Amino acid sequence: MKNIGKKPVKIFKIRNRKGYAAICDGNLTEGRTPIQAFDRMLKAVKRISKKN
């Protein structure tokens, strides 16, 4: 499990699909690799924090 700031990010393999998913702070992202899913999560969290 990785963290973005103090928020934990859970990365896991998606069943019946190729790829991985990441969940953090109410956001869900997908990617072909765990690193790609985490990178997309960084962008999603950054986008949400700008709105608030």
PDB file of C-alpha atoms in Angstrom:
ATOM      1  CA  MET A   1       0.000   0.000   0.000  1.00  0.00           C
ATOM      2  CA  LYS A   2       1.340   3.391  -1.006  1.00  0.00           C
ATOM      3  CA  ASN A   3       0.452   6.871   0.202  1.00  0.00           C
ATOM      4  CA  ILE A   4      -0.282  10.232  -1.379  1.00  0.00           C
ATOM      5  CA  GLY A   5       0.489  12.648   1.403  1.00  0.00           C
ATOM      6  CA  LYS A   6      -1.318  11.130   4.374  1.00  0.00           C
ATOM      7  CA  LYS A   7      -3.952   9.379   2.250  1.00  0.00           C
ATOM      8  CA  PRO A   8      -3.478   5.621   1.713  1.00  0.00           C
ATOM      9  CA  VAL A   9      -3.746   4.227  -1.822  1.00  0.00           C
ATOM     10  CA  LYS A  10      -4.833   0.620  -2.265  1.00  0.00           C
ATOM     11  CA  ILE A  11      -3.676  -1.019  -5.526  1.00  0.00           C
ATOM     12  CA  PHE A  12      -5.061  -4.394  -6.568  1.00  0.00           C
ATOM     13  CA  LYS A  13      -5.444  -6.702  -9.576  1.00  0.00           C
ATOM     14  CA  ILE A  14      -8.841  -6.495 -11.287  1.00  0.00           C
ATOM     15  CA  ARG A  15     -10.597  -9.821 -11.705  1.00  0.00           C
ATOM     16  CA  ASN A  16     -11.661 -10.876 -15.210  1.00  0.00           C
ATOM     17  CA  ARG A  17      -9.738  -7.964 -16.746  1.00  0.00           C
ATOM     18  CA  LYS A  18      -6.227  -7.066 -17.760  1.00  0.00           C
ATOM     19  CA  GLY A  19      -4.820  -4.458 -15.448  1.00  0.00           C
ATOM     20  CA  TYR A  20      -4.831  -2.974 -11.982  1.00  0.00           C
ATOM     21  CA  ALA A  21      -6.984  -0.515 -10.057  1.00  0.00           C
ATOM     22  CA  ALA A  22      -6.180   2.056  -7.397  1.00  0.00           C
ATOM     23  CA  ILE A  23      -8.561   3.448  -4.764  1.00  0.00           C
ATOM     24  CA  CYS A  24      -7.902   6.564  -2.689  1.00  0.00           C
ATOM     25  CA  ASP A  25     -10.119   9.195  -1.080  1.00  0.00           C
ATOM     26  CA  GLY A  26     -13.237   8.163  -3.016  1.00  0.00           C
ATOM     27  CA  ASN A  27     -11.426   7.966  -6.375  1.00  0.00           C
ATOM     28  CA  LEU A  28     -11.005   4.876  -8.549  1.00  0.00           C
ATOM     29  CA  THR A  29      -8.458   4.667 -11.384  1.00  0.00           C
ATOM     30  CA  GLU A  30      -7.333   1.853 -13.657  1.00  0.00           C
ATOM     31  CA  GLY A  31      -4.103   1.104 -15.490  1.00  0.00           C
ATOM     32  CA  ARG A  32      -2.254  -1.686 -17.257  1.00  0.00           C
ATOM     33  CA  THR A  33       0.398  -1.811 -14.507  1.00  0.00           C
ATOM     34  CA  PRO A  34       0.324  -0.934 -10.800  1.00  0.00           C
ATOM     35  CA  ILE A  35       2.623   2.027 -11.506  1.00  0.00           C
ATOM     36  CA  GLN A  36       0.301   3.382 -14.191  1.00  0.00           C
ATOM     37  CA  ALA A  37      -2.736   3.056 -11.896  1.00  0.00           C
ATOM     38  CA  PHE A  38      -0.849   4.940  -9.156  1.00  0.00           C
ATOM     39  CA  ASP A  39       0.244   7.703 -11.566  1.00  0.00           C
ATOM     40  CA  ARG A  40      -3.335   8.184 -12.716  1.00  0.00           C
ATOM     41  CA  MET A  41      -4.416   8.354  -9.070  1.00  0.00           C
ATOM     42  CA  LEU A  42      -1.919  11.161  -8.461  1.00  0.00           C
ATOM     43  CA  LYS A  43      -3.580  13.168 -11.227  1.00  0.00           C
ATOM     44  CA  ALA A  44      -7.080  12.424  -9.913  1.00  0.00           C
ATOM     45  CA  VAL A  45      -6.262  13.462  -6.338  1.00  0.00           C
ATOM     46  CA  LYS A  46      -4.541  16.608  -7.593  1.00  0.00           C
ATOM     47  CA  ARG A  47      -7.596  17.487  -9.705  1.00  0.00           C
ATOM     48  CA  ILE A  48      -9.977  16.993  -6.769  1.00  0.00           C
ATOM     49  CA  SER A  49      -7.803  19.041  -4.394  1.00  0.00           C
ATOM     50  CA  LYS A  50      -7.851  21.964  -6.863  1.00  0.00           C
ATOM     51  CA  LYS A  51     -11.671  21.978  -6.803  1.00  0.00           C
ATOM     52  CA  ASN A  52     -11.767  22.216  -3.011  1.00  0.00           C
TER      53      ASN A  52
END
